[in-house]
Coordinates of N, CA, C and O in Angstrom, one line a residue:
M1 N 0.8 -1.2 0.0 CA 0.0 0.0 0.0 C 0.9 1.2 0.0 O 1.8 1.3 0.7
E2 N 0.6 2.2 -0.8 CA 1.3 3.4 -0.9 C 0.6 4.6 -0.3 O -0.6 4.7 -0.5
L3 N 1.3 5.4 0.4 CA 0.7 6.6 1.1 C 1.2 7.8 0.4 O 2.5 7.9 0.2
L4 N 0.4 8.7 -0.1 CA 0.9 10.0 -0.7 C 0.4 11.1 0.2 O -0.7 11.3 0.5
F5 N 1.4 11.9 0.6 CA 1.1 13.1 1.5 C 1.6 14.3 0.8 O 2.8 14.5 0.6
N6 N 0.7 15.3 0.6 CA 1.0 16.6 0.0 C 1.8 16.5 -1.3 O 2.6 17.3 -1.6
Q7 N 1.7 15.4 -2.0 CA 2.3 15.2 -3.3 C 3.8 15.2 -3.3 O 4.5 15.4 -4.3
Y8 N 4.4 15.1 -2.1 CA 5.9 15.1 -2.1 C 6.5 14.0 -1.3 O 7.7 13.7 -1.3
M9 N 5.7 13.2 -0.5 CA 6.3 12.2 0.3 C 5.5 10.9 0.0 O 4.3 10.8 0.1
K10 N 6.3 9.8 -0.4 CA 5.6 8.6 -0.7 C 6.2 7.5 0.2 O 7.4 7.4 0.4
S11 N 5.4 6.7 0.8 CA 5.8 5.6 1.7 C 5.3 4.3 1.1 O 4.1 4.3 0.6
S12 N 6.1 3.3 1.1 CA 5.7 2.0 0.6 C 6.4 0.9 1.4 O 7.4 1.1 2.1
G13 N 5.8 -0.3 1.2 CA 6.4 -1.5 1.9 C 5.9 -1.5 3.3 O 5.1 -0.8 3.8
N14 N 6.4 -2.5 4.0 CA 6.1 -2.7 5.5 C 7.2 -3.5 6.1 O 8.0 -4.2 5.4
G15 N 7.3 -3.4 7.4 CA 8.4 -4.1 8.2 C 9.8 -3.7 7.6 O 10.1 -2.5 7.5
D16 N 10.6 -4.7 7.3 CA 11.9 -4.5 6.9 C 12.0 -3.8 5.5 O 13.0 -3.3 5.1
T17 N 10.9 -3.9 4.7 CA 10.9 -3.3 3.4 C 10.3 -1.9 3.3 O 10.2 -1.3 2.3
W18 N 9.9 -1.4 4.5 CA 9.3 0.0 4.6 C 10.3 1.0 4.3 O 11.4 1.0 4.8
H19 N 9.9 2.0 3.4 CA 10.8 3.2 3.2 C 10.0 4.4 2.7 O 8.8 4.2 2.4
V20 N 10.6 5.5 2.8 CA 9.9 6.8 2.4 C 10.8 7.5 1.4 O 12.0 7.6 1.5
D21 N 10.2 7.9 0.3 CA 10.8 8.7 -0.7 C 10.3 10.1 -0.6 O 9.1 10.3 -0.7
I22 N 11.2 11.1 -0.4 CA 10.8 12.5 -0.3 C 11.3 13.3 -1.4 O 12.5 13.3 -1.7
Q23 N 10.4 14.0 -2.1 CA 10.8 14.8 -3.2 C 11.4 16.2 -2.7 O 11.0 16.6 -1.6
P24 N 12.2 16.8 -3.5 CA 12.7 18.1 -3.1 C 11.6 19.2 -3.0 O 10.6 19.0 -3.6
A25 N 11.9 20.2 -2.1 CA 10.9 21.2 -1.9 C 10.6 22.0 -3.2 O 11.6 22.2 -4.0
T26 N 9.4 22.3 -3.5 CA 9.0 23.0 -4.7 C 8.8 24.5 -4.4 O 8.4 25.3 -5.3
R27 N 9.0 24.9 -3.2 CA 8.9 26.3 -2.9 C 10.1 26.7 -2.0 O 10.8 25.8 -1.4
Q28 N 10.3 28.0 -1.8 CA 11.3 28.5 -0.9 C 11.0 28.1 0.5 O 9.9 28.4 1.0
V29 N 11.9 27.4 1.2 CA 11.6 27.0 2.6 C 12.0 28.1 3.5 O 13.1 28.7 3.4
G30 N 11.1 28.4 4.5 CA 11.4 29.4 5.5 C 12.2 29.0 6.7 O 12.7 27.9 6.7
T31 N 12.3 29.9 7.6 CA 13.0 29.5 8.9 C 12.2 28.5 9.6 O 11.0 28.2 9.3
Y32 N 12.8 27.9 10.6 CA 12.1 26.9 11.5 C 10.8 27.5 12.0 O 9.7 26.9 12.0
F33 N 10.9 28.8 12.5 CA 9.7 29.4 13.1 C 8.6 29.6 12.0 O 7.5 29.4 12.3
E34 N 9.0 30.1 10.9 CA 8.0 30.4 9.8 C 7.4 29.0 9.4 O 6.1 29.0 9.1
E35 N 8.1 28.0 9.2 CA 7.6 26.7 8.8 C 6.7 26.1 9.9 O 5.6 25.5 9.6
T36 N 7.0 26.4 11.2 CA 6.2 25.9 12.3 C 4.8 26.7 12.2 O 3.8 26.0 12.4
L37 N 4.9 28.0 12.0 CA 3.6 28.8 11.9 C 2.8 28.3 10.8 O 1.5 28.1 10.9
K38 N 3.4 28.0 9.6 CA 2.6 27.5 8.4 C 2.0 26.2 8.7 O 0.8 26.0 8.4
T39 N 2.7 25.3 9.4 CA 2.2 24.0 9.7 C 1.0 24.1 10.7 O 0.0 23.5 10.5
L40 N 1.2 25.0 11.7 CA 0.1 25.1 12.7 C -1.1 25.8 12.1 O -2.3 25.4 12.4
E41 N -1.0 26.7 11.2 CA -2.1 27.3 10.5 C -2.8 26.2 9.6 O -4.1 26.2 9.6
Y42 N -2.1 25.4 9.0 CA -2.6 24.3 8.2 C -3.4 23.3 9.1 O -4.6 22.9 8.7
I43 N -2.8 22.9 10.2 CA -3.5 22.0 11.1 C -4.8 22.7 11.6 O -5.9 22.0 11.6
N44 N -4.8 24.0 12.0 CA -6.0 24.7 12.5 C -7.0 24.7 11.4 O -8.2 24.5 11.7
E45 N -6.7 25.0 10.1 CA -7.7 25.1 9.1 C -8.3 23.7 8.7 O -9.4 23.7 8.2
H46 N -7.6 22.6 9.0 CA -8.1 21.3 8.6 C -8.6 20.5 9.7 O -9.0 19.3 9.5
K47 N -8.6 21.0 10.9 CA -9.0 20.2 12.1 C -10.5 20.1 12.2 O -11.2 20.9 11.6
E48 N -11.0 19.1 12.8 CA -12.4 18.9 13.1 C -12.5 19.0 14.6 O -11.9 18.2 15.3
G49 N -13.3 19.9 15.1 CA -13.5 20.0 16.6 C -12.4 20.8 17.2 O -11.7 21.7 16.6
E50 N -12.2 20.6 18.5 CA -11.2 21.4 19.3 C -9.8 20.9 19.0 O -9.6 19.7 18.6
L51 N -8.8 21.7 19.3 CA -7.4 21.4 19.1 C -6.8 21.1 20.5 O -6.9 21.9 21.4
Y52 N -6.2 19.9 20.7 CA -5.5 19.5 21.9 C -4.1 19.4 21.6 O -3.7 18.8 20.6
V53 N -3.2 19.8 22.5 CA -1.8 19.7 22.3 C -1.2 18.9 23.5 O -1.4 19.3 24.7
L54 N -0.6 17.7 23.3 CA 0.0 17.0 24.3 C 1.2 17.8 24.8 O 2.1 18.1 24.0
Y55 N 1.3 18.1 26.1 CA 2.3 19.0 26.7 C 3.0 18.3 27.8 O 2.4 18.1 28.9
S56 N 4.3 18.0 27.6 CA 5.1 17.4 28.6 C 5.8 18.3 29.6 O 6.3 17.9 30.6
G57 N 5.8 19.6 29.2 CA 6.5 20.6 30.0 C 7.9 20.9 29.5 O 8.6 21.7 29.9
G58 N 8.3 20.1 28.5 CA 9.6 20.3 27.9 C 9.6 21.4 26.9 O 8.6 22.0 26.5
M59 N 10.8 21.7 26.4 CA 11.0 22.9 25.5 C 10.2 22.7 24.2 O 9.7 23.7 23.6
D60 N 10.2 21.5 23.6 CA 9.6 21.3 22.3 C 8.1 21.5 22.4 O 7.5 22.2 21.5
S61 N 7.4 21.0 23.4 CA 6.0 21.2 23.5 C 5.6 22.6 23.9 O 4.6 23.1 23.5
E62 N 6.5 23.2 24.7 CA 6.2 24.6 25.1 C 6.4 25.5 23.8 O 5.6 26.4 23.6
Y63 N 7.3 25.2 23.0 CA 7.5 26.0 21.7 C 6.2 25.9 20.9 O 5.8 26.9 20.4
V64 N 5.7 24.7 20.7 CA 4.4 24.6 19.9 C 3.3 25.4 20.6 O 2.6 26.1 19.9
C65 N 3.2 25.3 21.9 CA 2.1 26.1 22.6 C 2.3 27.6 22.4 O 1.4 28.3 22.1
E66 N 3.6 28.0 22.5 CA 3.9 29.5 22.3 C 3.6 29.9 20.9 O 3.1 31.0 20.7
C67 N 3.8 29.1 19.9 CA 3.5 29.4 18.5 C 2.0 29.5 18.3 O 1.6 30.4 17.6
L68 N 1.3 28.6 18.9 CA -0.2 28.7 18.8 C -0.7 30.0 19.4 O -1.6 30.6 18.9
I69 N -0.2 30.3 20.5 CA -0.6 31.6 21.2 C -0.2 32.8 20.3 O -1.0 33.7 20.1
H70 N 1.0 32.7 19.7 CA 1.4 33.8 18.8 C 0.4 34.0 17.6 O 0.2 35.1 17.2
L71 N -0.1 32.9 17.1 CA -1.1 32.9 16.0 C -2.5 33.2 16.5 O -3.4 33.4 15.6
G72 N -2.7 33.2 17.8 CA -4.1 33.4 18.3 C -5.0 32.2 18.1 O -6.2 32.3 18.0
I73 N -4.4 31.0 17.9 CA -5.2 29.8 17.7 C -5.6 29.2 19.1 O -4.7 29.0 19.9
K74 N -6.9 29.0 19.3 CA -7.3 28.4 20.6 C -7.0 26.9 20.6 O -7.2 26.2 19.7
F75 N -6.5 26.5 21.8 CA -6.1 25.1 22.0 C -6.2 24.8 23.5 O -6.2 25.6 24.3
T76 N -6.2 23.5 23.7 CA -6.2 23.0 25.1 C -5.0 22.2 25.3 O -4.8 21.1 24.6
P77 N -4.1 22.6 26.2 CA -2.9 21.8 26.5 C -3.3 20.6 27.4 O -4.1 20.7 28.3
V78 N -2.8 19.4 27.0 CA -3.1 18.2 27.8 C -1.7 17.8 28.4 O -0.8 17.4 27.7
I79 N -1.6 17.9 29.7 CA -0.3 17.7 30.4 C -0.1 16.1 30.4 O -1.0 15.4 30.9
V80 N 1.1 15.7 29.9 CA 1.4 14.3 29.8 C 2.5 14.0 30.8 O 3.5 14.6 30.8
R81 N 2.3 12.9 31.6 CA 3.3 12.4 32.5 C 3.9 11.2 31.8 O 3.2 10.2 31.6
L82 N 5.1 11.2 31.5 CA 5.8 10.1 30.9 C 6.3 9.1 32.0 O 6.9 9.6 33.0
L83 N 6.1 7.9 31.8 CA 6.6 6.9 32.8 C 7.9 6.3 32.4 O 8.2 6.2 31.2
P84 N 8.8 6.0 33.3 CA 8.7 6.1 34.7 C 9.3 7.4 35.2 O 10.5 7.6 35.3
D85 N 8.4 8.4 35.4 CA 8.8 9.7 35.9 C 9.9 10.4 35.0 O 10.7 11.2 35.4
Y86 N 9.8 10.1 33.7 CA 10.8 10.6 32.7 C 10.8 12.1 32.7 O 11.8 12.7 32.6
N87 N 9.6 12.7 32.8 CA 9.5 14.2 32.7 C 9.1 14.8 34.0 O 8.5 15.9 34.0
K88 N 9.3 14.1 35.1 CA 8.9 14.6 36.4 C 9.3 16.1 36.6 O 8.6 16.9 37.1
H89 N 10.6 16.4 36.3 CA 11.1 17.7 36.5 C 10.4 18.8 35.6 O 10.5 20.0 35.9
D90 N 9.8 18.4 34.5 CA 9.2 19.3 33.6 C 7.7 19.6 33.9 O 7.1 20.6 33.4
I91 N 7.1 18.7 34.7 CA 5.7 18.8 35.0 C 5.4 20.2 35.7 O 4.4 20.8 35.4
K92 N 6.3 20.6 36.5 CA 6.1 21.9 37.2 C 6.0 23.1 36.2 O 5.2 24.0 36.4
Y93 N 6.8 23.0 35.1 CA 6.7 24.0 34.1 C 5.4 23.9 33.3 O 4.8 25.0 32.9
A94 N 4.9 22.7 33.0 CA 3.7 22.5 32.4 C 2.5 23.1 33.2 O 1.6 23.8 32.7
L95 N 2.5 22.8 34.5 CA 1.5 23.3 35.4 C 1.5 24.9 35.5 O 0.5 25.5 35.5
A96 N 2.7 25.4 35.5 CA 2.9 26.9 35.6 C 2.4 27.5 34.3 O 1.9 28.6 34.3
F97 N 2.6 26.8 33.2 CA 2.2 27.4 31.9 C 0.7 27.6 31.8 O 0.1 28.5 31.4

């Protein structure tokens, strides 16, 4: 079975034969921040219902939340506790957020 995503990424095979072919970008690629904003706008435009963000309290999930706030996109953070206490030190940041 082949999966086609945005006409640039093709996945085929399974198990040991699984692979992904990615075509080169057909547009000028922006900064990490610009590409994050474009992706979040796309997600917001195509979502059904409310938007939930799994939030561990770490830098990467906080970055996504801050970008959503920057865009004015309404979302609900869902604080995730990773076992066995993998992100225990980050939970306090998630709760403060």
